[in-house]
PDB file of C-alpha atoms in Angstrom:
ATOM      1  CA  UNK R   9     108.514 117.541 107.583  1.00 61.00           C
ATOM      2  CA  UNK R  10     105.584 115.412 106.467  1.00 69.00           C
ATOM      3  CA  UNK R  11     106.372 111.751 106.283  1.00 90.00           C
ATOM      4  CA  UNK R  12     103.242 110.782 104.373  1.00 95.00           C
ATOM      5  CA  UNK R  13     101.837 113.009 101.644  1.00 95.00           C
ATOM      6  CA  UNK R  14      98.618 112.358  99.796  1.00 96.00           C
ATOM      7  CA  UNK R  15      97.335 113.872  96.587  1.00 96.00           C
ATOM      8  CA  UNK R  16      95.090 115.278  95.436  1.00 96.00           C
ATOM      9  CA  UNK R  17      93.679 116.944  98.539  1.00 95.00           C
ATOM     10  CA  UNK R  18      90.200 116.645  97.126  1.00 96.00           C
ATOM     11  CA  UNK R  19      88.517 115.297  94.072  1.00 96.00           C
ATOM     12  CA  UNK R  20      85.035 115.559  92.585  1.00 97.00           C
ATOM     13  CA  UNK R  21      83.955 113.008  90.005  1.00 97.00           C
ATOM     14  CA  UNK R  22      80.753 111.600  88.564  1.00 97.00           C
ATOM     15  CA  UNK R  23      79.418 108.125  89.056  1.00 97.00           C
ATOM     16  CA  UNK R  24      81.124 105.651  86.778  1.00 97.00           C
ATOM     17  CA  UNK R  25      84.409 107.531  86.640  1.00 97.00           C
ATOM     18  CA  UNK R  26      87.698 105.923  87.627  1.00 97.00           C
ATOM     19  CA  UNK R  27      89.887 107.656  90.183  1.00 98.00           C
ATOM     20  CA  UNK R  28      93.476 107.253  91.273  1.00 98.00           C
ATOM     21  CA  UNK R  29      94.600 108.461  94.667  1.00 98.00           C
ATOM     22  CA  UNK R  30      98.266 108.921  95.444  1.00 98.00           C
ATOM     23  CA  UNK R  31     100.344 108.462  98.565  1.00 97.00           C
ATOM     24  CA  UNK R  32     104.058 109.117  98.842  1.00 97.00           C
ATOM     25  CA  UNK R  33     106.062 108.466 101.944  1.00 96.00           C
ATOM     26  CA  UNK R  34     109.465 109.003 103.412  1.00 93.00           C
ATOM     27  CA  UNK R  35     110.373 106.863 106.398  1.00 87.00           C
ATOM     28  CA  UNK R  36     113.614 105.284 107.442  1.00 82.00           C
ATOM     29  CA  UNK R  37     112.490 101.796 108.359  1.00 87.00           C
ATOM     30  CA  UNK R  38     109.415 100.991 106.297  1.00 90.00           C
ATOM     31  CA  UNK R  39     107.304  98.031 107.315  1.00 90.00           C
ATOM     32  CA  UNK R  40     103.891  98.446 105.704  1.00 91.00           C
ATOM     33  CA  UNK R  41     101.520 100.927 104.105  1.00 94.00           C
ATOM     34  CA  UNK R  42      97.824 100.925 104.855  1.00 94.00           C
ATOM     35  CA  UNK R  43      94.802 102.519 103.243  1.00 96.00           C
ATOM     36  CA  UNK R  44      91.723 103.478 105.231  1.00 96.00           C
ATOM     37  CA  UNK R  45      88.349 104.881 104.233  1.00 97.00           C
ATOM     38  CA  UNK R  46      86.717 107.420 106.500  1.00 96.00           C
ATOM     39  CA  UNK R  47      83.124 108.406 106.014  1.00 93.00           C
ATOM     40  CA  UNK R  48      81.469 110.257 108.837  1.00 83.00           C
ATOM     41  CA  UNK R  49      82.945 108.345 111.692  1.00 85.00           C
ATOM     42  CA  UNK R  50      85.870 106.040 112.303  1.00 91.00           C
ATOM     43  CA  UNK R  51      88.422 105.125 109.629  1.00 93.00           C
ATOM     44  CA  UNK R  52      87.840 101.623 108.323  1.00 93.00           C
ATOM     45  CA  UNK R  53      90.584  99.426 106.981  1.00 92.00           C
ATOM     46  CA  UNK R  54      90.880  98.790 103.241  1.00 94.00           C
ATOM     47  CA  UNK R  55      94.306  97.367 102.407  1.00 91.00           C
ATOM     48  CA  UNK R  56      97.714  96.679 103.844  1.00 92.00           C
ATOM     49  CA  UNK R  57     100.693  96.520 101.492  1.00 94.00           C
ATOM     50  CA  UNK R  58     104.143  95.300 102.354  1.00 91.00           C
ATOM     51  CA  UNK R  59     105.671  94.192  99.047  1.00 89.00           C
ATOM     52  CA  UNK R  60     106.259  96.095  95.836  1.00 90.00           C
ATOM     53  CA  UNK R  61     104.355  95.282  92.700  1.00 88.00           C
ATOM     54  CA  UNK R  62     101.719  93.020  94.212  1.00 88.00           C
ATOM     55  CA  UNK R  63      98.263  94.409  93.630  1.00 90.00           C
ATOM     56  CA  UNK R  64      95.710  94.091  96.378  1.00 91.00           C
ATOM     57  CA  UNK R  65      92.135  94.030  95.119  1.00 91.00           C
ATOM     58  CA  UNK R  66      88.736  94.200  96.713  1.00 92.00           C
ATOM     59  CA  UNK R  67      85.824  94.636  94.370  1.00 95.00           C
ATOM     60  CA  UNK R  68      86.213  97.928  92.546  1.00 97.00           C
ATOM     61  CA  UNK R  69      89.124  99.020  94.721  1.00 97.00           C
ATOM     62  CA  UNK R  70      92.723  98.083  94.149  1.00 97.00           C
ATOM     63  CA  UNK R  71      96.053  99.254  95.443  1.00 97.00           C
ATOM     64  CA  UNK R  72      99.706  98.772  94.683  1.00 96.00           C
ATOM     65  CA  UNK R  73     102.965  99.729  96.344  1.00 95.00           C
ATOM     66  CA  UNK R  74     106.281 100.827  94.870  1.00 94.00           C
ATOM     67  CA  UNK R  75     108.963 100.588  97.546  1.00 90.00           C
ATOM     68  CA  UNK R  76     111.671 101.858  95.239  1.00 92.00           C
ATOM     69  CA  UNK R  77     109.868 105.084  94.408  1.00 92.00           C
ATOM     70  CA  UNK R  78     108.204 105.230  97.838  1.00 94.00           C
ATOM     71  CA  UNK R  79     104.605 105.573  96.812  1.00 95.00           C
ATOM     72  CA  UNK R  80     101.322 103.775  96.591  1.00 97.00           C
ATOM     73  CA  UNK R  81      98.179 104.309  94.575  1.00 97.00           C
ATOM     74  CA  UNK R  82      94.588 103.461  95.331  1.00 98.00           C
ATOM     75  CA  UNK R  83      92.350 102.957  92.319  1.00 97.00           C
ATOM     76  CA  UNK R  84      88.575 102.978  92.373  1.00 98.00           C
ATOM     77  CA  UNK R  85      86.813 101.965  89.176  1.00 97.00           C
ATOM     78  CA  UNK R  86      83.165 102.606  88.267  1.00 97.00           C
ATOM     79  CA  UNK R  87      82.791 104.944  91.218  1.00 97.00           C
ATOM     80  CA  UNK R  88      79.516 105.124  93.118  1.00 97.00           C
ATOM     81  CA  UNK R  89      78.118 107.789  95.424  1.00 96.00           C
ATOM     82  CA  UNK R  90      78.857 105.461  98.325  1.00 96.00           C
ATOM     83  CA  UNK R  91      82.552 105.811  97.584  1.00 97.00           C
ATOM     84  CA  UNK R  92      82.389 109.425  98.755  1.00 97.00           C
ATOM     85  CA  UNK R  93      84.701 109.630 101.751  1.00 97.00           C
ATOM     86  CA  UNK R  94      88.123 110.689 102.911  1.00 96.00           C
ATOM     87  CA  UNK R  95      90.761 108.150 101.964  1.00 98.00           C
ATOM     88  CA  UNK R  96      93.682 107.969 104.339  1.00 97.00           C
ATOM     89  CA  UNK R  97      97.093 106.505 103.720  1.00 96.00           C
ATOM     90  CA  UNK R  98      99.283 105.490 106.654  1.00 94.00           C
ATOM     91  CA  UNK R  99     102.749 104.072 107.053  1.00 93.00           C
ATOM     92  CA  UNK R 100     104.079 101.734 109.702  1.00 90.00           C
ATOM     93  CA  UNK R 101     107.767 101.474 110.522  1.00 86.00           C
ATOM     94  CA  UNK R 102     109.673  98.587 112.019  1.00 82.00           C
ATOM     95  CA  UNK R 103     110.253  98.763 115.749  1.00 74.00           C
ATOM     96  CA  UNK R 104     107.401 101.223 116.111  1.00 73.00           C
ATOM     97  CA  UNK R 105     104.881  98.808 117.538  1.00 73.00           C
ATOM     98  CA  UNK R 106     102.042  99.137 114.985  1.00 77.00           C
ATOM     99  CA  UNK R 107     102.200 102.919 115.334  1.00 84.00           C
ATOM    100  CA  UNK R 108     100.836 104.478 112.132  1.00 89.00           C
ATOM    101  CA  UNK R 109     101.709 107.857 110.647  1.00 91.00           C
ATOM    102  CA  UNK R 110      98.837 109.145 108.571  1.00 94.00           C
ATOM    103  CA  UNK R 111      98.784 111.397 105.562  1.00 94.00           C
ATOM    104  CA  UNK R 112      96.362 114.292 105.329  1.00 93.00           C
ATOM    105  CA  UNK R 113      93.855 112.324 103.308  1.00 95.00           C
ATOM    106  CA  UNK R 114      92.123 112.766  99.960  1.00 97.00           C
ATOM    107  CA  UNK R 115      88.506 113.870 100.103  1.00 96.00           C
ATOM    108  CA  UNK R 116      86.573 112.175  97.292  1.00 98.00           C
ATOM    109  CA  UNK R 117      83.113 113.268  96.304  1.00 97.00           C
ATOM    110  CA  UNK R 118      81.213 111.201  93.758  1.00 97.00           C
ATOM    111  CA  UNK R 119      78.254 112.970  92.216  1.00 97.00           C
ATOM    112  CA  UNK R 120      75.262 111.110  90.774  1.00 94.00           C
TER     113      UNK R 120
ATOM    114  CA  UNK G  15      83.201  91.574 119.519  1.00 61.00           C
ATOM    115  CA  UNK G  16      81.778  95.061 119.999  1.00 80.00           C
ATOM    116  CA  UNK G  17      84.891  96.751 118.660  1.00 93.00           C
ATOM    117  CA  UNK G  18      86.663  99.682 120.263  1.00 96.00           C
ATOM    118  CA  UNK G  19      84.266 101.575 122.481  1.00 97.00           C
ATOM    119  CA  UNK G  20      84.720 105.244 123.254  1.00 97.00           C
ATOM    120  CA  UNK G  21      82.813 107.618 125.475  1.00 96.00           C
ATOM    121  CA  UNK G  22      81.471 110.196 125.449  1.00 97.00           C
ATOM    122  CA  UNK G  23      80.577 110.481 121.774  1.00 96.00           C
ATOM    123  CA  UNK G  24      80.170 114.219 122.063  1.00 96.00           C
ATOM    124  CA  UNK G  25      81.261 116.682 124.698  1.00 96.00           C
ATOM    125  CA  UNK G  26      80.816 120.407 124.848  1.00 97.00           C
ATOM    126  CA  UNK G  27      82.600 122.180 127.646  1.00 96.00           C
ATOM    127  CA  UNK G  28      83.874 125.572 128.610  1.00 96.00           C
ATOM    128  CA  UNK G  29      87.470 126.673 128.539  1.00 96.00           C
ATOM    129  CA  UNK G  30      89.273 125.750 131.712  1.00 96.00           C
ATOM    130  CA  UNK G  31      87.186 122.694 132.492  1.00 97.00           C
ATOM    131  CA  UNK G  32      88.632 119.212 132.832  1.00 97.00           C
ATOM    132  CA  UNK G  33      87.754 116.726 130.106  1.00 97.00           C
ATOM    133  CA  UNK G  34      88.111 112.957 130.395  1.00 98.00           C
ATOM    134  CA  UNK G  35      87.732 110.711 127.377  1.00 98.00           C
ATOM    135  CA  UNK G  36      87.433 106.968 127.804  1.00 98.00           C
ATOM    136  CA  UNK G  37      88.279 103.972 125.693  1.00 98.00           C
ATOM    137  CA  UNK G  38      87.754 100.236 125.887  1.00 97.00           C
ATOM    138  CA  UNK G  39      89.943  98.400 123.352  1.00 96.00           C
ATOM    139  CA  UNK G  40      89.107  95.148 121.624  1.00 95.00           C
ATOM    140  CA  UNK G  41      89.641  92.237 123.966  1.00 94.00           C
ATOM    141  CA  UNK G  42      92.977  90.554 123.317  1.00 91.00           C
ATOM    142  CA  UNK G  43      94.561  93.569 121.660  1.00 92.00           C
ATOM    143  CA  UNK G  44      97.819  94.550 123.281  1.00 90.00           C
ATOM    144  CA  UNK G  45      98.354  97.983 121.778  1.00 92.00           C
ATOM    145  CA  UNK G  46      96.208 101.053 122.255  1.00 95.00           C
ATOM    146  CA  UNK G  47      96.510 104.396 120.481  1.00 95.00           C
ATOM    147  CA  UNK G  48      95.026 107.833 121.011  1.00 97.00           C
ATOM    148  CA  UNK G  49      94.752 109.998 117.890  1.00 96.00           C
ATOM    149  CA  UNK G  50      93.392 113.499 117.421  1.00 96.00           C
ATOM    150  CA  UNK G  51      91.813 114.617 114.153  1.00 95.00           C
ATOM    151  CA  UNK G  52      91.276 118.189 113.007  1.00 93.00           C
ATOM    152  CA  UNK G  53      90.654 119.691 109.607  1.00 88.00           C
ATOM    153  CA  UNK G  54      93.944 121.556 109.724  1.00 87.00           C
ATOM    154  CA  UNK G  55      96.255 118.810 110.956  1.00 88.00           C
ATOM    155  CA  UNK G  56      94.521 115.566 110.004  1.00 90.00           C
ATOM    156  CA  UNK G  57      95.056 112.491 112.198  1.00 93.00           C
ATOM    157  CA  UNK G  58      97.835 112.953 114.701  1.00 93.00           C
ATOM    158  CA  UNK G  59      99.089 110.308 117.087  1.00 93.00           C
ATOM    159  CA  UNK G  60      99.071 111.537 120.671  1.00 95.00           C
ATOM    160  CA  UNK G  61     100.248 108.491 122.600  1.00 95.00           C
ATOM    161  CA  UNK G  62     100.364 104.747 122.361  1.00 92.00           C
ATOM    162  CA  UNK G  63     100.499 101.974 124.912  1.00 94.00           C
ATOM    163  CA  UNK G  64     101.753  98.435 124.596  1.00 91.00           C
ATOM    164  CA  UNK G  65     100.702  95.985 127.291  1.00 92.00           C
ATOM    165  CA  UNK G  66      99.357  98.932 129.306  1.00 93.00           C
ATOM    166  CA  UNK G  67     102.712 100.719 129.312  1.00 93.00           C
ATOM    167  CA  UNK G  68     103.090 104.093 127.548  1.00 93.00           C
ATOM    168  CA  UNK G  69     105.638 103.612 124.791  1.00 90.00           C
ATOM    169  CA  UNK G  70     105.601 106.871 122.868  1.00 89.00           C
ATOM    170  CA  UNK G  71     103.949 110.042 124.126  1.00 90.00           C
ATOM    171  CA  UNK G  72     105.879 112.437 121.927  1.00 89.00           C
ATOM    172  CA  UNK G  73     102.644 113.502 120.256  1.00 89.00           C
ATOM    173  CA  UNK G  74     101.037 114.753 123.454  1.00 92.00           C
ATOM    174  CA  UNK G  75     100.759 118.500 122.875  1.00 85.00           C
ATOM    175  CA  UNK G  76     101.637 119.751 126.323  1.00 83.00           C
ATOM    176  CA  UNK G  77     101.338 119.085 130.009  1.00 89.00           C
ATOM    177  CA  UNK G  78      97.629 119.742 129.955  1.00 95.00           C
ATOM    178  CA  UNK G  79      97.228 116.356 128.291  1.00 96.00           C
ATOM    179  CA  UNK G  80      97.663 113.084 130.133  1.00 96.00           C
ATOM    180  CA  UNK G  81      96.760 109.487 129.378  1.00 97.00           C
ATOM    181  CA  UNK G  82      96.543 106.380 131.493  1.00 96.00           C
ATOM    182  CA  UNK G  83      95.923 102.729 130.917  1.00 97.00           C
ATOM    183  CA  UNK G  84      95.364 101.118 134.310  1.00 96.00           C
ATOM    184  CA  UNK G  85      94.479  97.725 132.806  1.00 94.00           C
ATOM    185  CA  UNK G  86      94.178  95.953 129.483  1.00 93.00           C
ATOM    186  CA  UNK G  87      90.563  96.913 128.970  1.00 94.00           C
ATOM    187  CA  UNK G  88      90.482 100.601 129.782  1.00 96.00           C
ATOM    188  CA  UNK G  89      92.276 103.823 128.955  1.00 98.00           C
ATOM    189  CA  UNK G  90      91.615 107.504 129.592  1.00 98.00           C
ATOM    190  CA  UNK G  91      92.797 110.692 127.955  1.00 98.00           C
ATOM    191  CA  UNK G  92      92.488 113.726 130.165  1.00 97.00           C
ATOM    192  CA  UNK G  93      92.783 117.408 129.281  1.00 97.00           C
ATOM    193  CA  UNK G  94      93.106 119.811 132.194  1.00 96.00           C
ATOM    194  CA  UNK G  95      92.517 122.682 131.744  1.00 95.00           C
ATOM    195  CA  UNK G  96      90.870 122.511 128.333  1.00 96.00           C
ATOM    196  CA  UNK G  97      91.272 125.260 125.734  1.00 96.00           C
ATOM    197  CA  UNK G  98      89.306 126.071 122.564  1.00 96.00           C
ATOM    198  CA  UNK G  99      92.202 124.852 120.398  1.00 95.00           C
ATOM    199  CA  UNK G 100      91.715 121.375 121.865  1.00 96.00           C
ATOM    200  CA  UNK G 101      88.435 121.101 119.950  1.00 97.00           C
ATOM    201  CA  UNK G 102      88.775 118.043 117.722  1.00 97.00           C
ATOM    202  CA  UNK G 103      87.664 114.469 117.295  1.00 97.00           C
ATOM    203  CA  UNK G 104      89.680 112.151 119.506  1.00 98.00           C
ATOM    204  CA  UNK G 105      89.983 108.576 118.300  1.00 97.00           C
ATOM    205  CA  UNK G 106      91.073 105.574 120.240  1.00 97.00           C
ATOM    206  CA  UNK G 107      92.349 102.579 118.290  1.00 95.00           C
ATOM    207  CA  UNK G 108      93.682  99.180 119.216  1.00 94.00           C
ATOM    208  CA  UNK G 109      95.722  96.492 117.529  1.00 91.00           C
ATOM    209  CA  UNK G 110      97.131  93.071 118.279  1.00 85.00           C
ATOM    210  CA  UNK G 111     100.563  94.613 118.760  1.00 73.00           C
ATOM    211  CA  UNK G 112     103.848  92.772 118.856  1.00 65.00           C
ATOM    212  CA  UNK G 113     106.547  92.557 116.231  1.00 59.00           C
ATOM    213  CA  UNK G 114     104.850  89.736 114.368  1.00 59.00           C
ATOM    214  CA  UNK G 115     101.585  91.572 113.857  1.00 61.00           C
ATOM    215  CA  UNK G 116     101.523  94.378 111.314  1.00 62.00           C
ATOM    216  CA  UNK G 117      99.681  97.561 111.302  1.00 70.00           C
ATOM    217  CA  UNK G 118      95.928  97.152 111.125  1.00 84.00           C
ATOM    218  CA  UNK G 119      94.378  99.438 113.699  1.00 90.00           C
ATOM    219  CA  UNK G 120      90.756  99.178 114.701  1.00 92.00           C
ATOM    220  CA  UNK G 121      89.263 102.564 115.472  1.00 94.00           C
ATOM    221  CA  UNK G 122      86.505 103.570 117.827  1.00 96.00           C
ATOM    222  CA  UNK G 123      83.768 105.917 116.712  1.00 95.00           C
ATOM    223  CA  UNK G 124      85.582 108.891 118.212  1.00 96.00           C
ATOM    224  CA  UNK G 125      84.778 111.517 120.818  1.00 97.00           C
ATOM    225  CA  UNK G 126      83.956 114.911 119.371  1.00 97.00           C
ATOM    226  CA  UNK G 127      85.141 117.574 121.782  1.00 97.00           C
ATOM    227  CA  UNK G 128      84.100 121.211 121.557  1.00 97.00           C
ATOM    228  CA  UNK G 129      85.678 123.669 123.987  1.00 97.00           C
ATOM    229  CA  UNK G 130      83.937 127.017 124.075  1.00 96.00           C
TER     230      UNK G 130
END
């Protein structure tokens, strides 16, 4: 079964809107959760979360982890067309040597 | 640092041909990963190496796929014989590795493979 599930699968918004992307996971030996942004090429790193309740923030993007409920959200405020991408969530487990299990991604399109 | 370097960037081949994809990880990174990305299945881990040793190859689809890492600066992923269902983007990624370093992977630009 899928270990990492993202929702929604896709999303279309207009510039200036705020979006919330969801990632739920089910692993036995959680170590960290990571968010990546993928435009046309390679995924690029956004955030790594290891502790519940501590918000990570970078400009208009922010993310938080809930280890009790096993999910994370990625918020993007005041969206811009440049935010259009696939957002990937991945989970790392202990004793798995940095090996990441990725969710299916959320495809975000921001219209002018 | 130039980042993770992959070649070729694009390859179009015919069914039955051998395909070799190459990767140079970031210098000093001890772990190397091969992922495959398709629309249907997303990013799937094929194999990962730590200190040039294959640690987990459970994601390798079948015997047609093989991967090697002869030294710390080079890895190959080979498909022989290739099939149309192997068409995908193949990413190589590297990380510092080790139990004290958590998760951030640095991805190459990918090799887009099309098997006709």
